[in-house]
Short mmCIF file of C-alpha atoms in Angstrom, two decimals:
data_model
loop_
_atom_site.label_atom_id
_atom_site.label_comp_id
_atom_site.label_asym_id
_atom_site.label_seq_id
_atom_site.Cartn_x
_atom_site.Cartn_y
_atom_site.Cartn_z
CA UNK A 655 -0.54 27.27 4.23
CA UNK A 656 -4.30 27.24 4.26
CA UNK A 657 -6.35 29.51 6.52
CA UNK A 658 -10.00 29.95 7.46
CA UNK A 659 -11.76 33.19 8.36
CA UNK A 660 -15.03 33.43 10.19
CA UNK A 661 -15.60 37.17 10.36
CA UNK A 662 -18.43 37.09 12.89
CA UNK A 663 -17.49 36.22 16.46
CA UNK A 664 -21.08 36.49 17.73
CA UNK A 665 -24.40 36.53 15.93
CA UNK A 666 -27.84 36.93 17.49
CA UNK A 667 -30.85 35.72 15.55
CA UNK A 668 -34.50 35.65 16.51
CA UNK A 669 -36.10 32.25 16.73
CA UNK A 670 -37.74 31.43 13.42
CA UNK A 671 -35.56 33.84 11.45
CA UNK A 672 -33.11 32.75 8.80
CA UNK A 673 -29.41 32.33 9.48
CA UNK A 674 -26.24 32.68 7.47
CA UNK A 675 -22.80 32.17 8.97
CA UNK A 676 -19.87 33.27 6.87
CA UNK A 677 -16.71 31.34 6.15
CA UNK A 678 -13.87 32.24 3.79
CA UNK A 679 -10.84 30.12 3.19
CA UNK A 680 -7.44 30.66 1.66
CA UNK A 681 -5.93 27.79 -0.27
CA UNK A 682 -4.50 27.36 -3.76
CA UNK A 683 -6.67 24.45 -4.79
CA UNK A 684 -10.12 23.21 -3.86
CA UNK A 685 -10.04 22.04 -0.27
CA UNK A 686 -12.32 19.78 1.62
CA UNK A 687 -14.71 21.98 3.59
CA UNK A 688 -16.55 21.27 6.81
CA UNK A 689 -18.89 22.87 9.28
CA UNK A 690 -18.88 21.65 12.88
CA UNK A 691 -21.09 22.68 15.77
CA UNK A 692 -20.28 22.57 19.46
CA UNK A 693 -23.07 22.74 22.00
CA UNK A 694 -22.20 23.33 25.66
CA UNK A 695 -20.56 20.27 27.20
CA UNK A 696 -20.52 18.43 23.90
CA UNK A 697 -17.85 17.56 21.39
CA UNK A 698 -17.64 19.00 17.92
CA UNK A 699 -20.37 17.51 15.76
CA UNK A 700 -20.10 17.47 11.98
CA UNK A 701 -22.98 19.34 10.35
CA UNK A 702 -21.96 18.89 6.73
CA UNK A 703 -19.01 18.56 4.42
CA UNK A 704 -18.03 19.36 0.83
CA UNK A 705 -15.57 17.24 -1.08
CA UNK A 706 -16.61 17.70 -4.71
CA UNK A 707 -19.65 17.76 -6.98
CA UNK A 708 -22.80 19.71 -6.21
CA UNK A 709 -21.80 22.98 -4.60
CA UNK A 710 -24.93 23.12 -2.43
CA UNK A 711 -24.52 20.66 0.40
CA UNK A 712 -27.25 19.49 2.72
CA UNK A 713 -26.43 18.60 6.29
CA UNK A 714 -28.05 17.52 9.50
CA UNK A 715 -30.51 19.56 11.56
CA UNK A 716 -31.79 21.42 8.49
CA UNK A 717 -28.50 23.15 7.69
CA UNK A 718 -27.03 23.66 4.24
CA UNK A 719 -23.91 25.30 2.87
CA UNK A 720 -22.88 26.54 -0.52
CA UNK A 721 -19.35 26.34 -1.89
CA UNK A 722 -18.49 29.35 -4.06
CA UNK A 723 -15.10 28.90 -5.64
CA UNK A 724 -14.99 32.46 -7.04
CA UNK A 725 -15.46 33.90 -3.57
CA UNK A 726 -13.50 31.23 -1.67
CA UNK A 727 -16.50 30.93 0.59
CA UNK A 728 -18.49 28.17 2.23
CA UNK A 729 -21.32 29.90 4.07
CA UNK A 730 -23.68 27.99 6.32
CA UNK A 731 -27.42 28.65 6.14
CA UNK A 732 -30.62 27.63 7.81
CA UNK A 733 -34.04 28.96 6.79
CA UNK A 734 -35.57 28.96 10.27
CA UNK A 735 -33.53 28.91 13.46
CA UNK A 736 -34.65 27.03 16.56
CA UNK A 737 -33.61 27.85 20.10
CA UNK A 738 -31.71 24.55 20.22
CA UNK A 739 -29.40 25.83 17.46
CA UNK A 740 -27.69 28.15 19.93
CA UNK A 741 -24.10 26.91 19.94
CA UNK A 742 -20.67 27.69 18.55
CA UNK A 743 -20.09 26.93 14.88
CA UNK A 744 -16.74 26.20 13.30
CA UNK A 745 -15.75 26.17 9.66
CA UNK A 746 -12.79 23.94 8.81
CA UNK A 747 -10.62 23.09 5.83
CA UNK A 748 -8.90 19.85 4.99
CA UNK A 749 -6.23 19.47 2.36
CA UNK A 750 -5.55 16.55 0.06
CA UNK A 751 -2.54 14.61 1.29
CA UNK A 752 -2.89 15.78 4.86
CA UNK A 753 -5.25 14.42 7.46
CA UNK A 754 -5.42 17.46 9.68
CA UNK A 755 -8.07 20.15 9.79
CA UNK A 756 -7.56 23.91 9.85
CA UNK A 757 -10.30 25.69 11.76
CA UNK A 758 -11.68 29.19 11.86
CA UNK A 759 -12.07 30.98 15.18
CA UNK A 760 -15.71 30.03 15.45
CA UNK A 761 -18.99 31.96 15.50
CA UNK A 762 -21.16 31.91 18.61
CA UNK A 763 -24.84 31.85 17.70
CA UNK A 764 -27.33 33.25 20.17
CA UNK A 765 -31.03 32.72 19.56
CA UNK A 766 -33.44 35.24 21.01
CA UNK A 767 -37.11 34.43 21.72
CA UNK B 1254 -21.66 2.94 19.63
CA UNK B 1255 -19.67 4.98 22.12
CA UNK B 1256 -18.14 8.16 20.83
CA UNK B 1257 -14.75 9.63 21.57
CA UNK B 1258 -14.29 10.10 25.28
CA UNK B 1259 -11.84 12.31 27.10
CA UNK B 1260 -10.76 12.43 30.71
CA UNK B 1261 -10.79 14.57 32.75
CA UNK B 1262 -13.36 17.06 31.56
CA UNK B 1263 -11.67 19.81 33.57
CA UNK B 1264 -8.28 20.15 35.16
CA UNK B 1265 -6.93 23.03 37.22
CA UNK B 1266 -3.23 22.90 38.05
CA UNK B 1267 -0.50 25.28 39.09
CA UNK B 1268 2.32 26.39 36.91
CA UNK B 1269 5.13 23.88 37.00
CA UNK B 1270 2.93 20.89 37.72
CA UNK B 1271 2.32 17.95 35.43
CA UNK B 1272 -0.99 17.01 33.87
CA UNK B 1273 -1.95 14.00 31.78
CA UNK B 1274 -4.97 14.04 29.52
CA UNK B 1275 -6.51 10.86 28.19
CA UNK B 1276 -8.45 10.14 25.03
CA UNK B 1277 -10.32 6.98 24.12
CA UNK B 1278 -11.15 6.92 20.41
CA UNK B 1279 -14.05 5.14 18.78
CA UNK B 1280 -13.34 1.42 18.73
CA UNK B 1281 -11.66 0.38 15.50
CA UNK B 1282 -10.47 3.87 14.55
CA UNK B 1283 -6.79 3.70 13.72
CA UNK B 1284 -6.42 7.47 13.39
CA UNK B 1285 -6.29 9.64 16.47
CA UNK B 1286 -5.75 13.39 16.54
CA UNK B 1287 -5.10 15.95 19.23
CA UNK B 1288 -6.15 19.57 18.81
CA UNK B 1289 -6.06 22.53 21.16
CA UNK B 1290 -8.05 25.71 21.46
CA UNK B 1291 -6.50 28.55 23.39
CA UNK B 1292 -9.09 31.12 24.52
CA UNK B 1293 -10.13 33.42 21.72
CA UNK B 1294 -8.11 31.55 19.13
CA UNK B 1295 -8.68 28.86 16.55
CA UNK B 1296 -8.74 25.18 17.24
CA UNK B 1297 -5.24 24.12 16.23
CA UNK B 1298 -3.86 20.74 15.29
CA UNK B 1299 -1.25 19.22 17.59
CA UNK B 1300 -0.55 15.72 16.29
CA UNK B 1301 -1.86 12.68 14.49
CA UNK B 1302 -1.42 9.00 15.32
CA UNK B 1303 -1.97 6.11 12.98
CA UNK B 1304 -2.32 3.20 15.33
CA UNK B 1305 0.60 3.61 17.73
CA UNK B 1306 2.82 5.60 15.35
CA UNK B 1307 3.07 9.36 15.20
CA UNK B 1308 2.15 10.29 11.65
CA UNK B 1309 2.44 14.04 12.08
CA UNK B 1310 3.48 15.96 15.18
CA UNK B 1311 4.15 19.26 13.49
CA UNK B 1312 1.65 21.09 15.69
CA UNK B 1313 3.18 20.19 19.03
CA UNK B 1314 4.19 23.53 20.60
CA UNK B 1315 7.36 22.41 22.39
CA UNK B 1316 9.05 19.53 24.16
CA UNK B 1317 6.98 20.00 27.30
CA UNK B 1318 4.23 18.12 25.49
CA UNK B 1319 4.47 14.35 25.15
CA UNK B 1320 1.83 12.25 23.43
CA UNK B 1321 1.67 8.49 23.49
CA UNK B 1322 -0.60 5.83 22.11
CA UNK B 1323 0.65 2.53 23.37
CA UNK B 1324 -1.01 -0.45 21.75
CA UNK B 1325 -2.82 1.75 19.29
CA UNK B 1326 -5.87 2.22 21.46
CA UNK B 1327 -6.21 5.11 23.89
CA UNK B 1328 -3.83 8.05 23.89
CA UNK B 1329 -2.39 10.28 26.56
CA UNK B 1330 -1.09 13.82 26.28
CA UNK B 1331 1.23 14.88 29.08
CA UNK B 1332 2.23 18.44 29.77
CA UNK B 1333 5.32 18.73 31.95
CA UNK B 1334 5.94 21.26 33.37
CA UNK B 1335 2.76 23.18 32.63
CA UNK B 1336 2.96 26.89 31.83
CA UNK B 1337 0.26 29.56 31.90
CA UNK B 1338 0.01 29.64 28.12
CA UNK B 1339 -0.92 25.96 28.06
CA UNK B 1340 -4.41 26.80 29.33
CA UNK B 1341 -7.14 25.96 26.86
CA UNK B 1342 -9.41 23.19 25.68
CA UNK B 1343 -7.74 20.06 24.38
CA UNK B 1344 -9.78 18.08 21.88
CA UNK B 1345 -9.22 14.57 20.72
CA UNK B 1346 -10.66 13.16 17.50
CA UNK B 1347 -10.58 9.83 15.73
CA UNK B 1348 -11.26 8.61 12.24
CA UNK B 1349 -11.53 5.29 10.53
CA UNK B 1350 -9.25 5.56 7.52
CA UNK B 1351 -6.11 7.44 6.58
CA UNK B 1352 -6.45 7.51 2.81
CA UNK B 1353 -8.42 10.34 1.28
CA UNK B 1354 -10.34 12.36 3.82
CA UNK B 1355 -12.70 10.81 6.29
CA UNK B 1356 -14.84 12.36 8.98
CA UNK B 1357 -13.10 13.07 12.24
CA UNK B 1358 -15.25 12.42 15.30
CA UNK B 1359 -14.46 14.72 18.18
CA UNK B 1360 -14.62 14.24 21.91
CA UNK B 1361 -16.03 16.85 24.32
CA UNK B 1362 -12.60 18.18 25.17
CA UNK B 1363 -10.60 18.66 28.36
CA UNK B 1364 -10.52 22.18 29.70
CA UNK B 1365 -7.08 22.81 31.22
CA UNK B 1366 -6.48 25.81 33.44
CA UNK B 1367 -2.93 26.56 34.56
CA UNK B 1368 -2.72 29.06 37.43
#
């Protein structure tokens, strides 16, 4: 069975600084990979996804993620964090033939002034 | 276009009581999913409807949970009787197609507290 690890439960970043959130997955083949964000009182919003092709994926709100097959990783990055980026971020894996998603435990991002 | 809506947003009940959660998917989305997040844990899949049929209910924790989707529109998830370990946030999601992998649109969740 596939699994997703987000090693950082909380991360604090200064506004304007760069951000990288880590995600590692365990699966025998190349999965579909997703990053979702949940702001307080909101549903999970899809930031970006990787299905195939270019391993550097651009998403909404200035986020990007890079799929590294050799490291089984799909880290999320943003060059300059804004206070409105404070939220919880979830990495998720989808598997061909199944419609369900497997999520990591989430990383709470705090943005300091 | 309205997104996925869930009702109620919060529910506090006592152990042994019954609670029913409702999810309204995006109009036209045949696929509807229920997920749950217990505090401190991952968001975990519960079940998947295609229209009114249960495609996959492998994530349902036990027979105290009953999900329905009559008419293939909204869905309800009933917990009866509720136990302490059922506390958590219940998310609903919907997607347009079943083939391949399409984006799942999530609702804001229902936070269930069982005392």
